PDB file of C-alpha atoms in Angstrom:
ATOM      1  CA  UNK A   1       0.000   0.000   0.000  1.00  0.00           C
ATOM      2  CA  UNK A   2       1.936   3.341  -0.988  1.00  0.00           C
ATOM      3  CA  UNK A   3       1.359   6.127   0.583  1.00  0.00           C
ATOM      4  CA  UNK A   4       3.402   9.565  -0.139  1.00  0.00           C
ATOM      5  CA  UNK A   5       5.253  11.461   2.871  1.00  0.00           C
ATOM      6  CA  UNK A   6       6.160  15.185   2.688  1.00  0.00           C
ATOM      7  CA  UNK A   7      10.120  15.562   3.538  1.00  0.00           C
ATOM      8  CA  UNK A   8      10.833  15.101   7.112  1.00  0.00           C
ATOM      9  CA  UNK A   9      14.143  16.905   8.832  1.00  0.00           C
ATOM     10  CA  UNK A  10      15.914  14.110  10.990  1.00  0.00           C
ATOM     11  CA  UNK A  11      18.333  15.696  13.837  1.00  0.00           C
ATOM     12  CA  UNK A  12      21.371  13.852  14.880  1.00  0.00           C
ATOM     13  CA  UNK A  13      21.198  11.273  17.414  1.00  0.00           C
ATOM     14  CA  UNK A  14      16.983  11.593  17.261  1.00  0.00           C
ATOM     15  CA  UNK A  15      14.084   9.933  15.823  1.00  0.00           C
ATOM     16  CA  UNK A  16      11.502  11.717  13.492  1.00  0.00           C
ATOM     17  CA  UNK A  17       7.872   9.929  13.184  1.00  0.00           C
ATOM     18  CA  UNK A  18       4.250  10.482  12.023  1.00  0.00           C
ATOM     19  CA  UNK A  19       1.350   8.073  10.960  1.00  0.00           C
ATOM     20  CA  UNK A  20      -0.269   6.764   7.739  1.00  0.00           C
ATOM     21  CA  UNK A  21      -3.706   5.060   7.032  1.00  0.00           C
ATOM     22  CA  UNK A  22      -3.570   1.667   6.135  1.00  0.00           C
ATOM     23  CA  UNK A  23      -7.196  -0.100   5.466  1.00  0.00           C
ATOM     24  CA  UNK A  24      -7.201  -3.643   7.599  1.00  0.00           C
ATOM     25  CA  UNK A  25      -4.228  -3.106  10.107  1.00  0.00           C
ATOM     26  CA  UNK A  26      -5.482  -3.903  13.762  1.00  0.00           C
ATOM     27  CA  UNK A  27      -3.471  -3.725  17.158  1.00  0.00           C
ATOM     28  CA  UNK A  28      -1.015  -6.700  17.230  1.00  0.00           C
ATOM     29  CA  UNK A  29      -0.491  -6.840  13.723  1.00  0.00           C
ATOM     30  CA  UNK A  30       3.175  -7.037  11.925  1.00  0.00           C
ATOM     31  CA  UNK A  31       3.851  -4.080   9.871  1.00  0.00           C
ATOM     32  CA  UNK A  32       6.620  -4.355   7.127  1.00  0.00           C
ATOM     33  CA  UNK A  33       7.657  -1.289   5.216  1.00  0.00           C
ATOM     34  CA  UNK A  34      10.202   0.963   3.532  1.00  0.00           C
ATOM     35  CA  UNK A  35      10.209   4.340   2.363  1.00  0.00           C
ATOM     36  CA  UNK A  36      11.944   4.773  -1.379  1.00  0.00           C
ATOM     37  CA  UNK A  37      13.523   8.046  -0.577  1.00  0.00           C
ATOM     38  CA  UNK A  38      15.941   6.114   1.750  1.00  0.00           C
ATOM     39  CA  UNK A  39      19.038   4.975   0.584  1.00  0.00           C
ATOM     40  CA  UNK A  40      22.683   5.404  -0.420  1.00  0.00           C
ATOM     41  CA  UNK A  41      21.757   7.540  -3.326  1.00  0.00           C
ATOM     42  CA  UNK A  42      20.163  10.242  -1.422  1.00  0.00           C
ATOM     43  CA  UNK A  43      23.027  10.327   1.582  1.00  0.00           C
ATOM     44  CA  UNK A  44      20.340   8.805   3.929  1.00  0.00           C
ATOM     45  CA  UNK A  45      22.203   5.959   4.973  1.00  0.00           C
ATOM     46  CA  UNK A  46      22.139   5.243   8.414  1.00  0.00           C
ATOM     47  CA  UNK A  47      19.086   5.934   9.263  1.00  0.00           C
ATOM     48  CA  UNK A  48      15.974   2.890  10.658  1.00  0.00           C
ATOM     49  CA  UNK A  49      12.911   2.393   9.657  1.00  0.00           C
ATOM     50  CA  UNK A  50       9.875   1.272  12.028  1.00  0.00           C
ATOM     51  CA  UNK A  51       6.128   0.643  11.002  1.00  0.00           C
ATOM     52  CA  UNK A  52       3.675  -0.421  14.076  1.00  0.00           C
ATOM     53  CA  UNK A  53       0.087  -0.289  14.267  1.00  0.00           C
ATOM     54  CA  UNK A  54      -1.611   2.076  16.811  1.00  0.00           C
ATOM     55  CA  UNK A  55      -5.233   1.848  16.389  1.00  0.00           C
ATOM     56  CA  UNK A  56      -7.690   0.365  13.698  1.00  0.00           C
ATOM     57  CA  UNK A  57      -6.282   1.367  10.383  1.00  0.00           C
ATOM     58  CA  UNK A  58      -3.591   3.374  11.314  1.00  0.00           C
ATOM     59  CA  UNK A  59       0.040   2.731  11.643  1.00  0.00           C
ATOM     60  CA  UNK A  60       2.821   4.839  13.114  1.00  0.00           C
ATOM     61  CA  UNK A  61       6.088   5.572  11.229  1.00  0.00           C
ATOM     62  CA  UNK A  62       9.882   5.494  12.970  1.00  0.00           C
ATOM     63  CA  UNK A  63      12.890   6.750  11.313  1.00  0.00           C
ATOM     64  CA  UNK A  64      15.721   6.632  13.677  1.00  0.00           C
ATOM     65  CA  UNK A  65      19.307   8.352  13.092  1.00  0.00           C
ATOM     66  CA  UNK A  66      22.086   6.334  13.914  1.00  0.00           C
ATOM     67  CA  UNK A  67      24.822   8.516  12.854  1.00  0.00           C
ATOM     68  CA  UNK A  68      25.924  12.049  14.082  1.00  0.00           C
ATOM     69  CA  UNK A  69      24.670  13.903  11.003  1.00  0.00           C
ATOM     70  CA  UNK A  70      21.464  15.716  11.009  1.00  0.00           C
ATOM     71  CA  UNK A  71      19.762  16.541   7.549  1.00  0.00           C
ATOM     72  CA  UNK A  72      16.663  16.033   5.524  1.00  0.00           C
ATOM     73  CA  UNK A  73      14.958  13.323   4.111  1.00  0.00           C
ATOM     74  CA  UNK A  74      14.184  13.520   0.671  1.00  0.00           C
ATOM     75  CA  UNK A  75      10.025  13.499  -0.071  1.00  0.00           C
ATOM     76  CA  UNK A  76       9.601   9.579  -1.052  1.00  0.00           C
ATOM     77  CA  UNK A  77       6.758   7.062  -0.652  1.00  0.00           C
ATOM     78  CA  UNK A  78       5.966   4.379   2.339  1.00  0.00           C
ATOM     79  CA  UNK A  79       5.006   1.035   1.165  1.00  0.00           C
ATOM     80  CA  UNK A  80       3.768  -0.855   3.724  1.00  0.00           C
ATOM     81  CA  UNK A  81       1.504  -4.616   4.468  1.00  0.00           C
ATOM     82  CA  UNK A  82       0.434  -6.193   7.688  1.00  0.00           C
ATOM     83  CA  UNK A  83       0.336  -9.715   8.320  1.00  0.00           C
ATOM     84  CA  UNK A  84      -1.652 -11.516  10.899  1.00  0.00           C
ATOM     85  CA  UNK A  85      -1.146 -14.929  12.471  1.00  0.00           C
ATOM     86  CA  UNK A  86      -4.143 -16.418  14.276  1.00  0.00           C
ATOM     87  CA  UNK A  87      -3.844 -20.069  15.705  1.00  0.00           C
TER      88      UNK A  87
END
């Protein structure tokens, strides 16, 4: 499911986050994702990506720095699916 982000500023050392709808996710679900705008191409390198649900059809976005430079991520789009297991 793609969904476009504006360009978020990450800060050194800090996490930047925000939420997208995805139709179907529930609480407990397993969120995979990546946003195309990361990458070695754009100078976005070390920075983590982290996709939970938080409520009924909405899932919360991570992207942690883990280096010491601060800068801006470049506009991209999230694609995202959740699985479910059920015994």
């Amino acid at each position: 499911f793609p969904v476009t982000i504006p360009a978020p500023i990450y800060n050194a050392a800090q996490t930047t986050t925000g939420t997208f709808a995805l139709t179907g996710v529930a609480l407990g679900d397993l969120v995979i994702g990546e946003i195309n705008s990361l990458g070695s191409t754009t100078g976005t390198t070390l920075l983590v990506s982290d996709y939970f649900p938080i409520a009924a059809n909405v899932v919360r976005y991570s992207i942690a720095n883990q280096g010491a430079t601060s800068g801006t991520i470049p506009a991209g789009t999230i694609f995202a699916t959740a699985f479910r297991y059920t015994a």
